[in-house]
PDB file of C-alpha atoms in Angstrom:
ATOM      1  CA  GLU A   1     -56.891  89.519 -74.457  1.00 85.00           C
ATOM      2  CA  ILE A   2     -60.310  88.495 -75.730  1.00 92.00           C
ATOM      3  CA  VAL A   3     -63.148  88.896 -73.240  1.00 95.00           C
ATOM      4  CA  LEU A   4     -66.321  86.830 -73.510  1.00 97.00           C
ATOM      5  CA  THR A   5     -69.632  88.246 -72.302  1.00 98.00           C
ATOM      6  CA  GLN A   6     -72.686  86.048 -71.849  1.00 98.00           C
ATOM      7  CA  SER A   7     -76.293  87.135 -71.683  1.00 97.00           C
ATOM      8  CA  PRO A   8     -78.619  86.960 -70.000  1.00 97.00           C
ATOM      9  CA  GLY A   9     -77.081  86.181 -66.645  1.00 97.00           C
ATOM     10  CA  THR A  10     -80.130  84.131 -65.715  1.00 98.00           C
ATOM     11  CA  LEU A  11     -82.845  82.733 -67.963  1.00 97.00           C
ATOM     12  CA  SER A  12     -86.043  81.564 -66.270  1.00 97.00           C
ATOM     13  CA  LEU A  13     -88.040  79.206 -68.468  1.00 97.00           C
ATOM     14  CA  SER A  14     -90.441  76.297 -68.240  1.00 97.00           C
ATOM     15  CA  PRO A  15     -89.806  72.757 -69.515  1.00 97.00           C
ATOM     16  CA  GLY A  16     -90.678  72.517 -73.184  1.00 97.00           C
ATOM     17  CA  GLU A  17     -89.749  76.133 -73.909  1.00 97.00           C
ATOM     18  CA  ARG A  18     -86.940  77.291 -76.172  1.00 98.00           C
ATOM     19  CA  ALA A  19     -83.770  78.721 -74.636  1.00 98.00           C
ATOM     20  CA  THR A  20     -81.522  81.139 -76.484  1.00 98.00           C
ATOM     21  CA  LEU A  21     -78.185  81.951 -74.863  1.00 98.00           C
ATOM     22  CA  SER A  22     -75.747  84.549 -76.165  1.00 98.00           C
ATOM     23  CA  CYS A  23     -71.951  84.728 -76.055  1.00 98.00           C
ATOM     24  CA  ARG A  24     -70.277  87.861 -77.338  1.00 98.00           C
ATOM     25  CA  ALA A  25     -66.528  88.268 -77.883  1.00 97.00           C
ATOM     26  CA  SER A  26     -64.730  91.582 -77.421  1.00 96.00           C
ATOM     27  CA  GLN A  27     -63.203  91.162 -80.881  1.00 95.00           C
ATOM     28  CA  SER A  28     -63.795  88.914 -83.842  1.00 95.00           C
ATOM     29  CA  VAL A  29     -62.755  85.312 -83.210  1.00 94.00           C
ATOM     30  CA  SER A  30     -62.558  82.176 -85.255  1.00 93.00           C
ATOM     31  CA  SER A  31     -65.639  80.034 -84.838  1.00 94.00           C
ATOM     32  CA  SER A  32     -63.337  77.005 -84.889  1.00 93.00           C
ATOM     33  CA  TYR A  33     -62.177  77.984 -81.423  1.00 94.00           C
ATOM     34  CA  LEU A  34     -65.569  78.577 -79.753  1.00 96.00           C
ATOM     35  CA  ALA A  35     -67.097  75.920 -77.498  1.00 98.00           C
ATOM     36  CA  TRP A  36     -70.035  75.594 -75.105  1.00 98.00           C
ATOM     37  CA  TYR A  37     -70.261  73.628 -71.855  1.00 98.00           C
ATOM     38  CA  GLN A  38     -73.036  72.661 -69.484  1.00 98.00           C
ATOM     39  CA  GLN A  39     -72.400  72.482 -65.749  1.00 98.00           C
ATOM     40  CA  LYS A  40     -74.729  71.067 -63.130  1.00 98.00           C
ATOM     41  CA  PRO A  41     -74.242  71.606 -59.374  1.00 96.00           C
ATOM     42  CA  GLY A  42     -71.401  69.538 -57.962  1.00 96.00           C
ATOM     43  CA  GLN A  43     -70.304  68.335 -61.390  1.00 98.00           C
ATOM     44  CA  ALA A  44     -67.536  69.153 -63.802  1.00 98.00           C
ATOM     45  CA  PRO A  45     -68.477  71.009 -66.983  1.00 98.00           C
ATOM     46  CA  ARG A  46     -69.552  68.838 -69.904  1.00 98.00           C
ATOM     47  CA  LEU A  47     -68.695  69.698 -73.501  1.00 97.00           C
ATOM     48  CA  LEU A  48     -71.809  70.393 -75.583  1.00 98.00           C
ATOM     49  CA  ILE A  49     -70.695  72.222 -78.707  1.00 97.00           C
ATOM     50  CA  CYS A  50     -67.306  72.671 -80.361  1.00 96.00           C
ATOM     51  CA  GLY A  51     -66.323  74.700 -83.374  1.00 95.00           C
ATOM     52  CA  ALA A  52     -69.317  76.953 -82.600  1.00 97.00           C
ATOM     53  CA  SER A  53     -71.842  74.550 -84.153  1.00 97.00           C
ATOM     54  CA  SER A  54     -70.749  70.910 -83.889  1.00 97.00           C
ATOM     55  CA  ARG A  55     -72.399  68.819 -81.217  1.00 97.00           C
ATOM     56  CA  ALA A  56     -70.052  66.756 -79.067  1.00 96.00           C
ATOM     57  CA  THR A  57     -70.445  63.007 -78.902  1.00 95.00           C
ATOM     58  CA  GLY A  58     -73.685  61.955 -77.234  1.00 96.00           C
ATOM     59  CA  ILE A  59     -75.240  65.428 -77.077  1.00 98.00           C
ATOM     60  CA  PRO A  60     -78.955  65.453 -77.976  1.00 97.00           C
ATOM     61  CA  ASP A  61     -79.972  67.288 -81.129  1.00 97.00           C
ATOM     62  CA  ARG A  62     -82.147  69.736 -79.156  1.00 98.00           C
ATOM     63  CA  PHE A  63     -78.832  71.523 -78.487  1.00 98.00           C
ATOM     64  CA  SER A  64     -77.493  73.631 -81.353  1.00 98.00           C
ATOM     65  CA  GLY A  65     -74.848  76.292 -81.742  1.00 98.00           C
ATOM     66  CA  SER A  66     -74.455  79.047 -84.264  1.00 98.00           C
ATOM     67  CA  GLY A  67     -72.719  82.320 -84.892  1.00 97.00           C
ATOM     68  CA  SER A  68     -69.551  83.893 -86.208  1.00 97.00           C
ATOM     69  CA  GLY A  69     -67.300  86.869 -85.679  1.00 96.00           C
ATOM     70  CA  THR A  70     -68.202  88.302 -82.282  1.00 97.00           C
ATOM     71  CA  ASP A  71     -71.698  86.861 -81.729  1.00 98.00           C
ATOM     72  CA  PHE A  72     -72.452  83.245 -80.915  1.00 98.00           C
ATOM     73  CA  THR A  73     -75.626  81.529 -79.762  1.00 98.00           C
ATOM     74  CA  LEU A  74     -76.486  78.307 -77.984  1.00 98.00           C
ATOM     75  CA  THR A  75     -80.077  77.212 -78.530  1.00 98.00           C
ATOM     76  CA  ILE A  76     -81.944  74.519 -76.657  1.00 98.00           C
ATOM     77  CA  SER A  77     -85.022  73.847 -78.753  1.00 97.00           C
ATOM     78  CA  ARG A  78     -87.232  72.329 -76.045  1.00 97.00           C
ATOM     79  CA  LEU A  79     -86.016  72.341 -72.480  1.00 98.00           C
ATOM     80  CA  GLU A  80     -85.984  69.020 -70.710  1.00 97.00           C
ATOM     81  CA  PRO A  81     -85.855  68.867 -66.880  1.00 96.00           C
ATOM     82  CA  GLU A  82     -82.188  67.819 -67.019  1.00 97.00           C
ATOM     83  CA  ASP A  83     -81.237  70.906 -69.050  1.00 98.00           C
ATOM     84  CA  PHE A  84     -81.613  73.332 -66.151  1.00 97.00           C
ATOM     85  CA  ALA A  85     -77.987  74.178 -65.444  1.00 98.00           C
ATOM     86  CA  VAL A  86     -75.296  76.791 -66.031  1.00 98.00           C
ATOM     87  CA  TYR A  87     -73.867  77.182 -69.532  1.00 98.00           C
ATOM     88  CA  TYR A  88     -70.436  78.569 -70.364  1.00 98.00           C
ATOM     89  CA  CYS A  89     -68.879  79.587 -73.642  1.00 98.00           C
ATOM     90  CA  GLN A  90     -65.124  79.199 -74.086  1.00 98.00           C
ATOM     91  CA  HIS A  91     -62.615  80.492 -76.582  1.00 96.00           C
ATOM     92  CA  PHE A  92     -59.004  79.781 -77.431  1.00 94.00           C
ATOM     93  CA  GLY A  93     -56.858  82.568 -78.834  1.00 89.00           C
ATOM     94  CA  ASN A  94     -53.296  83.894 -78.511  1.00 87.00           C
ATOM     95  CA  SER A  95     -52.409  80.608 -76.798  1.00 89.00           C
ATOM     96  CA  LEU A  96     -54.869  81.349 -73.982  1.00 92.00           C
ATOM     97  CA  PHE A  97     -58.182  79.816 -73.000  1.00 96.00           C
ATOM     98  CA  THR A  98     -60.948  82.107 -71.750  1.00 96.00           C
ATOM     99  CA  PHE A  99     -64.420  81.365 -70.422  1.00 98.00           C
ATOM    100  CA  GLY A 100     -67.503  83.527 -70.362  1.00 98.00           C
ATOM    101  CA  PRO A 101     -69.154  84.238 -67.003  1.00 98.00           C
ATOM    102  CA  GLY A 102     -71.972  81.805 -67.639  1.00 98.00           C
ATOM    103  CA  THR A 103     -75.751  81.842 -68.104  1.00 98.00           C
ATOM    104  CA  LYS A 104     -77.900  80.060 -65.559  1.00 98.00           C
ATOM    105  CA  VAL A 105     -81.032  78.449 -66.975  1.00 98.00           C
ATOM    106  CA  ASP A 106     -83.467  77.880 -64.155  1.00 96.00           C
ATOM    107  CA  ILE A 107     -87.017  76.679 -63.844  1.00 93.00           C
ATOM    108  CA  LYS A 108     -89.684  79.370 -64.002  1.00 91.00           C
TER     109      LYS A 108
ATOM    110  CA  GLN B   1     -62.658  55.767 -71.751  1.00 92.00           C
ATOM    111  CA  VAL B   2     -60.217  58.416 -70.567  1.00 96.00           C
ATOM    112  CA  GLN B   3     -60.582  59.340 -66.896  1.00 98.00           C
ATOM    113  CA  LEU B   4     -58.893  62.098 -64.919  1.00 98.00           C
ATOM    114  CA  GLN B   5     -58.593  62.207 -61.138  1.00 98.00           C
ATOM    115  CA  GLU B   6     -57.311  65.103 -59.072  1.00 98.00           C
ATOM    116  CA  SER B   7     -55.588  64.498 -55.758  1.00 97.00           C
ATOM    117  CA  GLY B   8     -53.974  66.651 -53.119  1.00 94.00           C
ATOM    118  CA  PRO B   9     -54.522  68.385 -49.806  1.00 95.00           C
ATOM    119  CA  GLY B  10     -57.931  69.945 -49.359  1.00 93.00           C
ATOM    120  CA  LEU B  11     -56.658  72.590 -46.971  1.00 97.00           C
ATOM    121  CA  VAL B  12     -53.701  74.934 -47.461  1.00 98.00           C
ATOM    122  CA  LYS B  13     -52.532  77.728 -45.184  1.00 98.00           C
ATOM    123  CA  PRO B  14     -52.233  81.294 -46.478  1.00 97.00           C
ATOM    124  CA  SER B  15     -48.838  82.126 -48.018  1.00 97.00           C
ATOM    125  CA  GLU B  16     -48.073  78.427 -48.544  1.00 98.00           C
ATOM    126  CA  THR B  17     -48.054  76.393 -51.766  1.00 98.00           C
ATOM    127  CA  LEU B  18     -51.038  74.566 -53.198  1.00 98.00           C
ATOM    128  CA  SER B  19     -50.073  71.276 -54.866  1.00 98.00           C
ATOM    129  CA  LEU B  20     -52.370  69.033 -56.882  1.00 98.00           C
ATOM    130  CA  THR B  21     -51.785  66.042 -59.124  1.00 98.00           C
ATOM    131  CA  CYS B  22     -53.981  64.758 -61.928  1.00 98.00           C
ATOM    132  CA  THR B  23     -53.751  61.085 -62.784  1.00 98.00           C
ATOM    133  CA  VAL B  24     -54.852  60.073 -66.279  1.00 98.00           C
ATOM    134  CA  SER B  25     -56.204  56.578 -66.827  1.00 97.00           C
ATOM    135  CA  GLY B  26     -57.735  54.807 -69.809  1.00 96.00           C
ATOM    136  CA  GLY B  27     -55.424  56.583 -72.225  1.00 95.00           C
ATOM    137  CA  SER B  28     -51.942  57.982 -72.645  1.00 94.00           C
ATOM    138  CA  ILE B  29     -50.866  61.415 -71.570  1.00 96.00           C
ATOM    139  CA  SER B  30     -48.722  61.579 -74.698  1.00 94.00           C
ATOM    140  CA  GLY B  31     -49.849  63.654 -77.638  1.00 93.00           C
ATOM    141  CA  PHE B  32     -52.157  65.987 -75.766  1.00 95.00           C
ATOM    142  CA  TYR B  33     -52.289  69.289 -73.918  1.00 95.00           C
ATOM    143  CA  TRP B  34     -53.409  69.082 -70.300  1.00 97.00           C
ATOM    144  CA  SER B  35     -54.906  71.984 -68.357  1.00 98.00           C
ATOM    145  CA  TRP B  36     -55.785  73.098 -64.875  1.00 98.00           C
ATOM    146  CA  ILE B  37     -58.981  75.105 -64.475  1.00 98.00           C
ATOM    147  CA  ARG B  38     -60.459  76.424 -61.256  1.00 98.00           C
ATOM    148  CA  GLN B  39     -63.835  77.615 -60.024  1.00 98.00           C
ATOM    149  CA  PRO B  40     -64.261  79.635 -56.816  1.00 98.00           C
ATOM    150  CA  PRO B  41     -67.417  78.709 -54.892  1.00 97.00           C
ATOM    151  CA  GLY B  42     -70.467  80.081 -56.654  1.00 96.00           C
ATOM    152  CA  LYS B  43     -68.414  81.652 -59.439  1.00 97.00           C
ATOM    153  CA  GLY B  44     -67.313  80.948 -62.994  1.00 97.00           C
ATOM    154  CA  LEU B  45     -64.451  79.020 -64.569  1.00 98.00           C
ATOM    155  CA  GLU B  46     -60.886  80.323 -64.759  1.00 98.00           C
ATOM    156  CA  TRP B  47     -58.229  78.650 -66.889  1.00 98.00           C
ATOM    157  CA  ILE B  48     -54.923  78.413 -64.994  1.00 98.00           C
ATOM    158  CA  GLY B  49     -52.575  76.976 -67.593  1.00 97.00           C
ATOM    159  CA  TYR B  50     -51.643  73.997 -69.742  1.00 97.00           C
ATOM    160  CA  ILE B  51     -48.769  71.650 -70.313  1.00 96.00           C
ATOM    161  CA  TYR B  52     -47.994  69.610 -73.389  1.00 95.00           C
ATOM    162  CA  TYR B  53     -46.886  66.038 -72.755  1.00 95.00           C
ATOM    163  CA  SER B  54     -43.387  67.057 -73.872  1.00 94.00           C
ATOM    164  CA  GLY B  55     -43.223  69.627 -71.062  1.00 94.00           C
ATOM    165  CA  SER B  56     -43.913  72.948 -72.769  1.00 95.00           C
ATOM    166  CA  THR B  57     -46.244  75.171 -70.799  1.00 96.00           C
ATOM    167  CA  ASN B  58     -48.417  78.244 -71.040  1.00 96.00           C
ATOM    168  CA  TYR B  59     -50.094  80.070 -68.180  1.00 97.00           C
ATOM    169  CA  ASN B  60     -52.878  82.559 -67.578  1.00 96.00           C
ATOM    170  CA  PRO B  61     -51.104  85.927 -67.321  1.00 95.00           C
ATOM    171  CA  SER B  62     -53.060  86.727 -64.168  1.00 96.00           C
ATOM    172  CA  LEU B  63     -51.483  83.753 -62.367  1.00 97.00           C
ATOM    173  CA  LYS B  64     -48.247  83.266 -64.272  1.00 97.00           C
ATOM    174  CA  SER B  65     -45.948  84.567 -61.542  1.00 97.00           C
ATOM    175  CA  ARG B  66     -47.234  81.992 -59.032  1.00 98.00           C
ATOM    176  CA  VAL B  67     -47.893  78.870 -61.118  1.00 98.00           C
ATOM    177  CA  ILE B  68     -45.857  75.891 -62.204  1.00 98.00           C
ATOM    178  CA  ILE B  69     -47.373  72.966 -64.106  1.00 98.00           C
ATOM    179  CA  SER B  70     -45.250  69.853 -64.616  1.00 98.00           C
ATOM    180  CA  VAL B  71     -45.732  66.441 -66.220  1.00 97.00           C
ATOM    181  CA  ASP B  72     -44.553  62.914 -65.440  1.00 97.00           C
ATOM    182  CA  THR B  73     -45.237  60.774 -68.487  1.00 96.00           C
ATOM    183  CA  SER B  74     -43.946  57.620 -66.771  1.00 96.00           C
ATOM    184  CA  LYS B  75     -46.771  57.915 -64.241  1.00 97.00           C
ATOM    185  CA  ASN B  76     -49.337  59.381 -66.667  1.00 97.00           C
ATOM    186  CA  GLN B  77     -49.682  62.352 -64.346  1.00 97.00           C
ATOM    187  CA  PHE B  78     -49.395  66.109 -64.435  1.00 98.00           C
ATOM    188  CA  SER B  79     -49.253  68.476 -61.507  1.00 98.00           C
ATOM    189  CA  LEU B  80     -50.053  72.012 -60.407  1.00 98.00           C
ATOM    190  CA  ARG B  81     -48.145  74.142 -57.931  1.00 98.00           C
ATOM    191  CA  LEU B  82     -49.549  77.531 -56.958  1.00 98.00           C
ATOM    192  CA  ASN B  83     -47.475  79.465 -54.462  1.00 97.00           C
ATOM    193  CA  SER B  84     -48.211  82.306 -52.051  1.00 97.00           C
ATOM    194  CA  VAL B  85     -51.874  81.381 -51.835  1.00 98.00           C
ATOM    195  CA  THR B  86     -54.546  83.573 -50.270  1.00 98.00           C
ATOM    196  CA  ALA B  87     -58.224  83.060 -49.518  1.00 98.00           C
ATOM    197  CA  ALA B  88     -58.942  84.180 -53.094  1.00 98.00           C
ATOM    198  CA  ASP B  89     -57.356  80.938 -54.301  1.00 98.00           C
ATOM    199  CA  THR B  90     -60.042  78.866 -52.573  1.00 98.00           C
ATOM    200  CA  ALA B  91     -61.752  76.990 -55.386  1.00 98.00           C
ATOM    201  CA  VAL B  92     -62.613  73.686 -56.949  1.00 98.00           C
ATOM    202  CA  TYR B  93     -59.634  72.771 -59.098  1.00 98.00           C
ATOM    203  CA  TYR B  94     -60.265  70.714 -62.234  1.00 98.00           C
ATOM    204  CA  CYS B  95     -57.817  69.009 -64.523  1.00 98.00           C
ATOM    205  CA  ALA B  96     -58.886  68.617 -68.126  1.00 98.00           C
ATOM    206  CA  ARG B  97     -57.675  67.336 -71.490  1.00 97.00           C
ATOM    207  CA  GLU B  98     -57.571  69.586 -74.530  1.00 94.00           C
ATOM    208  CA  ALA B  99     -58.970  67.569 -77.406  1.00 86.00           C
ATOM    209  CA  GLY B 100     -55.946  67.178 -79.639  1.00 80.00           C
ATOM    210  CA  SER B 101     -55.277  70.671 -81.038  1.00 78.00           C
ATOM    211  CA  LYS B 102     -58.992  71.366 -81.263  1.00 81.00           C
ATOM    212  CA  TYR B 103     -58.961  74.023 -78.538  1.00 92.00           C
ATOM    213  CA  TYR B 104     -61.697  72.736 -76.283  1.00 96.00           C
ATOM    214  CA  PHE B 105     -61.795  70.382 -73.298  1.00 97.00           C
ATOM    215  CA  ASP B 106     -63.266  66.956 -73.905  1.00 96.00           C
ATOM    216  CA  TYR B 107     -62.402  65.181 -70.656  1.00 97.00           C
ATOM    217  CA  TRP B 108     -62.501  66.626 -67.140  1.00 98.00           C
ATOM    218  CA  GLY B 109     -61.705  65.390 -63.689  1.00 98.00           C
ATOM    219  CA  GLN B 110     -64.433  65.486 -61.055  1.00 98.00           C
ATOM    220  CA  GLY B 111     -62.787  68.457 -59.342  1.00 98.00           C
ATOM    221  CA  ASP B 112     -61.051  68.883 -56.011  1.00 97.00           C
ATOM    222  CA  LEU B 113     -62.039  71.580 -53.524  1.00 98.00           C
ATOM    223  CA  VAL B 114     -59.023  73.346 -52.060  1.00 98.00           C
ATOM    224  CA  THR B 115     -59.639  75.738 -49.179  1.00 98.00           C
ATOM    225  CA  VAL B 116     -57.060  78.316 -48.157  1.00 98.00           C
ATOM    226  CA  SER B 117     -57.385  78.986 -44.453  1.00 96.00           C
ATOM    227  CA  SER B 118     -55.271  79.102 -41.347  1.00 95.00           C
TER     228      SER B 118
END
């Protein structure tokens, strides 16, 4: 079973700053099967990135994804007030879906 | 626009069975995989299992012995049954659509909090 680890657990930044979130897999995975979600309090997760680097429909271009193998990154180029939330990576492999533990981006 | 809505009892007694239904509107249940995902209060997301519209299923090994997911294409619904629940099963339960063999979830329900308590 592939385990996803996200770091840092919490990222404290100010609006306008750049956020870099990491997702590491316990073994090499296909980037086609790596996605990122944003979740705000009381809401369902929202798909941001699929296939490691493709933005979902309607997602602003300040969000970008990259990576391959075991290391993947979600970057928010300039934080807007609405971007403070929890971010999860997700993988599909061996017919199973797994989520990382999440990174909380909060206001410094 | 596809919409998903969970429904079911918000309170279940320990050792009993949790039952939830997800109703899909704005699109057909046919041709897609449909999942249940849960989130204990203040914690992360846990995938429970999926069902294909034809009825084939796959479950998280950690829950497999207690879970059954079924589908009713005539009603555009799929359902979750989780038996022998304990307080550890208290969570917000989401239903979600897997985006057509693309291995991510593009539509989610709003979530339904189920509390296990006597």
